[in-house]
XYZ file of C-alpha atoms in Angstrom:
449
model
C 0.000 0.000 0.000
C 2.846 2.385 0.830
C 4.357 1.806 -2.588
C 1.009 2.484 -4.222
C 0.572 5.785 -2.342
C 4.151 6.777 -3.134
C 3.681 6.088 -6.833
C 0.418 8.014 -6.900
C 2.154 11.006 -5.332
C 5.013 10.658 -7.827
C 2.413 10.884 -10.578
C 0.326 13.684 -9.079
C 2.934 16.115 -7.710
C 5.315 16.391 -10.722
C 2.386 16.377 -13.170
C 0.536 19.177 -11.372
C 3.795 21.119 -11.120
C 4.324 20.730 -14.871
C 0.755 21.820 -15.603
C 1.156 24.911 -13.417
C 4.492 25.849 -14.995
C 3.563 25.255 -18.644
C -0.194 25.386 -19.016
C -1.865 27.647 -16.437
C -2.206 31.267 -17.625
C -1.330 33.971 -15.103
C -1.483 37.726 -15.357
C 1.977 39.219 -14.981
C 3.097 42.767 -15.619
C -0.217 43.628 -17.255
C -0.418 40.676 -19.668
C -1.305 36.983 -19.625
C 1.512 34.455 -19.786
C 2.744 31.228 -18.157
C 5.284 30.693 -15.361
C 7.931 29.268 -17.694
C 7.871 32.481 -19.737
C 7.981 34.595 -16.570
C 11.011 32.653 -15.374
C 12.683 33.041 -18.777
C 12.055 36.790 -18.802
C 13.380 37.129 -15.251
C 16.617 35.360 -16.161
C 16.900 37.394 -19.378
C 16.593 40.642 -17.421
C 19.549 39.613 -15.249
C 21.898 38.205 -17.903
C 20.482 39.916 -20.996
C 23.780 41.628 -21.741
C 25.640 38.366 -22.318
C 22.911 36.533 -24.238
C 24.155 37.548 -27.727
C 27.621 36.278 -26.784
C 26.121 33.068 -25.398
C 24.215 32.512 -28.656
C 27.395 33.200 -30.627
C 29.278 30.607 -28.567
C 26.512 28.016 -28.992
C 26.311 28.478 -32.770
C 30.101 28.394 -33.117
C 30.436 25.191 -31.088
C 27.553 23.636 -33.017
C 29.106 24.365 -36.409
C 32.629 23.250 -35.394
C 31.468 20.042 -33.718
C 29.149 19.207 -36.627
C 32.050 19.636 -39.067
C 34.254 17.417 -36.897
C 31.461 14.822 -36.663
C 31.550 14.365 -40.447
C 34.766 12.375 -39.893
C 32.927 10.196 -37.314
C 35.584 10.452 -34.569
C 35.336 7.997 -31.706
C 34.760 10.605 -28.983
C 31.569 11.740 -30.746
C 30.234 8.441 -32.071
C 30.705 6.644 -28.737
C 28.889 9.352 -26.794
C 25.093 9.142 -27.239
C 24.507 12.825 -26.474
C 27.274 14.033 -28.815
C 26.222 11.614 -31.545
C 22.569 12.625 -31.439
C 23.445 16.322 -31.361
C 26.278 16.654 -33.864
C 26.248 13.599 -36.159
C 23.989 15.030 -38.864
C 23.794 15.015 -42.649
C 26.105 17.285 -44.693
C 23.175 19.498 -45.704
C 22.412 20.336 -42.079
C 26.103 20.884 -41.391
C 26.020 23.596 -44.082
C 22.960 25.149 -42.411
C 24.703 25.202 -39.025
C 27.904 26.672 -40.474
C 25.951 29.402 -42.291
C 24.040 30.106 -39.085
C 27.328 30.569 -37.220
C 28.737 32.810 -39.982
C 25.595 34.979 -39.973
C 25.803 35.181 -36.187
C 29.440 36.337 -36.255
C 28.689 38.949 -38.936
C 25.762 40.240 -36.895
C 27.542 40.159 -33.534
C 30.541 42.071 -34.931
C 28.200 44.585 -36.579
C 29.971 44.451 -39.941
C 28.665 47.184 -42.218
C 28.526 47.724 -45.959
C 27.276 45.619 -48.855
C 25.832 42.160 -48.351
C 27.478 41.724 -44.946
C 25.868 44.950 -43.769
C 22.498 43.714 -44.972
C 22.977 40.482 -42.995
C 23.910 42.318 -39.788
C 21.106 44.857 -40.129
C 18.544 45.102 -37.358
C 15.867 44.075 -39.849
C 17.613 40.800 -40.726
C 20.373 39.150 -38.690
C 20.079 41.717 -35.925
C 16.426 40.838 -35.403
C 17.080 37.089 -35.456
C 20.031 37.255 -33.048
C 19.066 39.995 -30.612
C 15.290 39.613 -30.530
C 14.625 35.974 -31.372
C 17.645 33.839 -30.439
C 18.238 35.718 -27.183
C 14.682 34.829 -26.195
C 14.760 31.242 -27.431
C 18.069 30.384 -25.779
C 16.601 30.962 -22.311
C 13.249 29.342 -23.100
C 15.006 26.270 -24.520
C 17.170 25.942 -21.411
C 14.336 26.293 -18.902
C 11.661 24.442 -20.858
C 14.066 21.655 -21.784
C 15.029 21.081 -18.166
C 11.437 21.199 -16.915
C 9.686 19.299 -19.732
C 10.266 15.944 -17.981
C 7.623 17.060 -15.467
C 5.078 16.690 -18.272
C 6.756 13.730 -19.964
C 8.193 11.356 -17.402
C 5.654 10.984 -14.606
C 2.573 9.581 -16.313
C 0.636 12.727 -17.239
C 0.620 11.951 -20.967
C -0.417 8.365 -20.335
C -3.326 9.532 -18.172
C -4.443 12.277 -20.580
C -4.048 9.895 -23.508
C -6.422 7.343 -22.041
C -9.016 9.954 -21.089
C -9.027 12.017 -24.282
C -8.361 9.484 -27.033
C -12.064 8.921 -27.671
C -12.314 12.605 -28.654
C -8.920 13.312 -30.229
C -8.674 10.242 -32.456
C -11.985 10.596 -34.370
C -11.771 14.376 -34.660
C -8.081 15.004 -35.333
C -6.586 11.575 -36.137
C -4.166 11.750 -33.191
C -3.885 10.101 -29.746
C -5.466 11.670 -26.698
C -2.063 12.574 -25.232
C -1.763 15.178 -28.016
C -4.185 17.305 -25.974
C -1.231 18.203 -23.735
C 0.821 19.392 -26.731
C -2.129 21.439 -27.919
C -2.771 23.170 -24.597
C 0.946 23.818 -24.091
C 1.124 25.554 -27.476
C -2.017 27.623 -27.060
C -1.512 28.771 -23.486
C 2.271 28.790 -23.381
C 4.070 29.046 -26.686
C 4.180 27.219 -30.025
C 7.863 26.389 -29.575
C 7.098 24.592 -26.309
C 4.456 22.489 -28.064
C 6.885 21.564 -30.860
C 9.556 20.622 -28.306
C 7.052 18.373 -26.564
C 5.934 16.778 -29.836
C 9.524 16.149 -30.986
C 10.347 14.509 -27.687
C 7.337 12.201 -27.907
C 8.088 11.276 -31.542
C 11.729 10.500 -30.808
C 10.623 8.432 -27.821
C 8.331 6.298 -29.981
C 5.034 7.522 -28.539
C 3.839 9.208 -31.761
C 3.981 7.796 -35.268
C 5.405 9.849 -38.135
C 1.885 10.803 -39.217
C 0.691 11.678 -35.717
C 3.752 13.788 -34.921
C 3.480 15.635 -38.243
C -0.195 16.432 -37.614
C 0.402 17.587 -34.046
C 3.421 19.772 -34.862
C 1.773 21.538 -37.807
C -1.838 21.613 -36.634
C -1.679 22.015 -32.857
C 1.264 24.413 -32.686
C -0.082 27.882 -32.125
C 0.906 31.450 -31.448
C 0.477 32.174 -27.751
C -2.293 34.413 -26.455
C 0.290 37.000 -25.429
C 1.891 37.276 -28.848
C -1.488 37.336 -30.560
C -2.230 40.454 -28.546
C 1.087 41.957 -29.685
C 0.128 41.347 -33.332
C -3.253 43.005 -32.901
C -1.659 45.940 -31.097
C 0.729 46.368 -34.036
C -2.219 47.102 -36.344
C -3.827 49.343 -33.739
C -6.936 47.245 -33.037
C -6.526 45.966 -29.470
C -10.157 46.824 -28.689
C -11.179 43.906 -30.959
C -9.128 41.311 -29.066
C -12.101 39.300 -27.786
C -13.656 38.595 -31.199
C -10.171 38.450 -32.741
C -9.081 35.547 -30.552
C -12.398 33.747 -30.953
C -11.902 33.852 -34.732
C -8.365 32.501 -34.324
C -9.682 29.592 -32.231
C -12.386 28.850 -34.803
C -9.889 28.804 -37.694
C -7.506 26.607 -35.706
C -10.308 24.112 -35.122
C -11.290 24.071 -38.816
C -7.647 23.594 -39.869
C -7.232 20.786 -37.338
C -10.262 19.028 -38.791
C -9.313 19.450 -42.472
C -5.503 19.401 -42.800
C -4.908 15.879 -41.388
C -7.364 14.512 -43.980
C -5.620 15.958 -47.059
C -2.053 15.664 -48.436
C 0.684 15.944 -47.415
C -0.358 15.024 -43.850
C -2.791 12.312 -44.970
C 0.046 10.559 -46.819
C 2.348 10.250 -43.823
C 2.927 6.700 -42.635
C 2.137 5.312 -39.191
C 5.758 4.289 -38.630
C 7.662 4.785 -35.384
C 11.250 5.776 -34.621
C 11.115 3.469 -31.604
C 8.850 0.434 -31.774
C 6.758 -0.892 -28.925
C 5.852 2.390 -27.218
C 2.437 2.914 -28.818
C -0.278 3.129 -26.194
C -3.430 1.043 -26.534
C -6.453 3.216 -27.296
C -9.179 0.876 -26.100
C -9.954 0.191 -22.459
C -8.902 -3.377 -21.562
C -11.124 -5.632 -19.510
C -10.924 -5.086 -15.781
C -11.075 -1.281 -15.896
C -14.324 0.509 -15.100
C -13.585 3.615 -17.175
C -10.903 5.495 -19.090
C -9.780 7.437 -16.000
C -9.056 4.253 -14.099
C -7.170 2.840 -17.077
C -5.250 6.104 -17.495
C -4.237 6.060 -13.829
C -2.926 2.516 -14.182
C -0.813 3.575 -17.178
C 0.477 6.617 -15.279
C 1.488 4.498 -12.282
C 3.234 2.021 -14.575
C 5.197 4.912 -16.113
C 6.190 6.200 -12.675
C 7.399 2.744 -11.637
C 9.808 2.755 -14.593
C 11.325 6.112 -13.628
C 14.865 6.004 -12.241
C 14.755 9.104 -10.082
C 16.391 12.515 -10.124
C 19.311 11.306 -12.238
C 17.016 10.332 -15.114
C 15.040 13.565 -14.702
C 18.166 15.725 -15.008
C 19.596 13.594 -17.819
C 16.415 13.914 -19.916
C 16.148 17.634 -19.205
C 19.751 18.341 -20.180
C 19.356 16.278 -23.353
C 16.273 18.300 -24.320
C 18.064 21.615 -23.802
C 21.274 20.559 -25.565
C 19.388 19.311 -28.641
C 17.467 22.570 -28.909
C 20.493 24.803 -28.273
C 22.933 23.185 -30.688
C 20.412 21.898 -33.231
C 17.631 24.440 -33.493
C 19.272 27.812 -32.780
C 21.693 27.563 -35.758
C 18.811 26.598 -38.066
C 16.690 29.530 -36.925
C 19.644 31.903 -37.432
C 20.374 30.616 -40.931
C 16.873 30.182 -42.331
C 15.429 33.190 -40.525
C 18.132 35.554 -41.789
C 17.955 34.301 -45.379
C 14.177 34.545 -45.350
C 14.187 38.119 -44.052
C 16.778 39.119 -46.660
C 14.449 37.832 -49.382
C 11.466 39.571 -47.797
C 13.180 42.924 -47.419
C 15.347 43.101 -50.551
C 13.316 41.333 -53.241
C 9.759 41.404 -54.531
C 9.436 37.630 -54.514
C 6.760 37.575 -51.844
C 4.697 40.270 -53.546
C 4.790 38.189 -56.728
C 3.932 35.017 -54.815
C 0.944 36.818 -53.304
C -0.695 37.280 -56.711
C -2.530 33.889 -56.631
C -4.392 35.010 -53.507
C -5.939 38.033 -55.186
C -8.806 36.242 -57.026
C -9.954 34.513 -53.837
C -9.715 37.742 -51.867
C -11.680 39.542 -54.547
C -14.408 36.895 -54.357
C -14.430 37.226 -50.557
C -14.771 41.008 -50.847
C -11.509 41.963 -49.154
C -10.739 45.691 -49.454
C -7.181 46.803 -50.339
C -6.480 43.516 -52.092
C -2.974 44.405 -53.271
C -1.803 45.326 -49.758
C -3.394 42.235 -48.197
C -2.229 39.743 -50.842
C 1.394 40.862 -50.591
C 1.479 39.871 -46.897
C 0.206 36.318 -47.335
C 3.427 34.511 -48.257
C 5.651 36.622 -45.994
C 3.919 34.905 -43.098
C 5.846 31.750 -44.041
C 9.037 33.586 -43.131
C 8.055 35.469 -40.020
C 4.725 35.753 -38.224
C 5.135 39.371 -37.135
C 6.169 40.795 -40.517
C 2.665 40.794 -42.143
C 1.225 42.944 -39.356
C 4.178 45.331 -39.597
C 3.708 45.686 -43.360
C -0.072 46.133 -43.302
C 0.179 48.641 -40.452
C 2.424 50.793 -42.620
C -0.107 51.036 -45.441
C -3.327 52.993 -45.732
C -5.379 49.800 -45.561
C -8.791 49.975 -43.884
C -9.630 48.397 -40.506
C -11.226 45.309 -42.086
C -8.115 44.496 -44.103
C -5.844 45.028 -41.101
C -8.043 42.729 -39.028
C -7.989 40.018 -41.716
C -4.205 40.158 -42.079
C -3.708 40.141 -38.288
C -5.845 36.997 -37.981
C -4.262 35.121 -40.893
C -0.698 35.925 -39.828
C -1.399 34.149 -36.534
C -3.336 31.158 -37.916
C -0.723 30.386 -40.589
C 1.549 29.233 -37.724
C 4.397 27.635 -39.715
C 6.759 30.595 -40.021
C 10.372 29.608 -40.658
C 11.929 32.098 -38.251
C 10.646 30.040 -35.315
C 8.094 27.196 -35.361
C 8.879 26.121 -38.947
C 12.593 26.298 -38.248
C 12.171 24.132 -35.160
C 10.250 21.510 -37.127
C 12.799 21.426 -39.961
C 15.703 21.133 -37.534
C 14.050 18.281 -35.642
C 13.675 14.620 -36.542
C 10.053 15.131 -37.522
C 9.407 13.738 -41.042
C 8.600 17.090 -42.645
C 10.613 19.055 -45.200
C 10.414 22.683 -46.300
C 8.187 21.933 -49.313
C 5.685 19.998 -47.205
C 5.629 22.751 -44.611
C 4.982 25.297 -47.353
C 2.082 23.253 -48.754
C 0.522 22.936 -45.283
C 1.109 26.675 -44.802
C -0.802 27.390 -48.042
C -3.634 25.093 -46.967
C -3.926 26.895 -43.650
C -3.796 30.256 -45.430
C -6.656 29.439 -47.825
C -8.761 27.985 -45.015
C -8.090 31.092 -42.924
C -9.179 33.401 -45.746
C -12.403 31.459 -46.271
C -13.289 31.606 -42.573
C -12.159 35.085 -41.515
C -13.469 37.153 -44.430
C -17.229 36.544 -43.900
C -16.780 37.206 -40.175
C -14.836 40.395 -40.903
C -17.729 41.613 -43.086
C -20.082 41.072 -40.151
C -17.797 42.974 -37.774
C -16.971 45.909 -40.045
């Protein structure tokens, strides 16, 4: 009996702690956020001055070690952490090296010509000083604390309880509800980290992980408010966020049922971890079955050593794998957005649909559609600088948030992970979400304005 009580407490206490840290919204400094973000901001305020240098060191080490790993030296290949972090394909080595080069150019503030464009505050400067300096702290804290959600039975319990809803509606296991809530309340990057961890652990199939990462990842409530404030329409936040939730639900219902997500295979990186989705005989209900699975998971846990080991592995993989990718892809994408007309040209196909949907200022709105694949905040910045009417600004602000898969953050994380998604597939899913968003938001915008 004592063992049973102990195991129940080992399930309940860490799981509740993880829920409080990652998933419970709190009002702090005038805005809603979660404790993990508060902790990250507190640390950033203390060590903010050294964060660019820390990012530079991380990207430099990542590129050097990845280059060395191409020769498959014994000290890397015999170390599981080093091997998983640095033994990558040549293509990703190039990405990491370019990320480090861009970081050095930006950190040194080199001016003039192409190098000056890279280091500019609108390109590399934004990625390094605004994005990477935020992500580096979030990755460290979230990576260390994620085992609270992962290792003590919470996902097993949630999976058993929610599978009967999640599987028929969204084609994913019930445990994906945790990823979804973490993304919506906390941050999309946290949800992707959680999904990657579960896929690499063998708990999600390739298809399930792809659906969860691209469909359930979301822009946090806090950042959605920032986007709406950028276009000067904060007073519409209530209806604005309701529309975002509606579009997210529609996308979650449709996208898993059409290519490329529908064509993903139900294969696993690690076999034998798939959880049964029917209640076996001997259990009165799904809650009782979920509790039994949670207790079984707790019994397998090896204590504080395993907790710290898993947390450090999470943080190291994100630091040395994802940060260089975000620096490289994000900088290149912003260079294209700011110095070429490629995205304006790529926005032309959206004009007929927008005309049918009665969108005012079609040219201004259409030119922001594809830019959202690069960076989520850029469309609202661009539309705010035009003479577009309130309806158009509202539509762009909604779509920029519901597109989700921007390469400067969430998309970059997915590409840098082991998830079975490439840039082309992400772009196709991005287009699907964009068209769905247009079809849903435009009629509502006509009712509002």
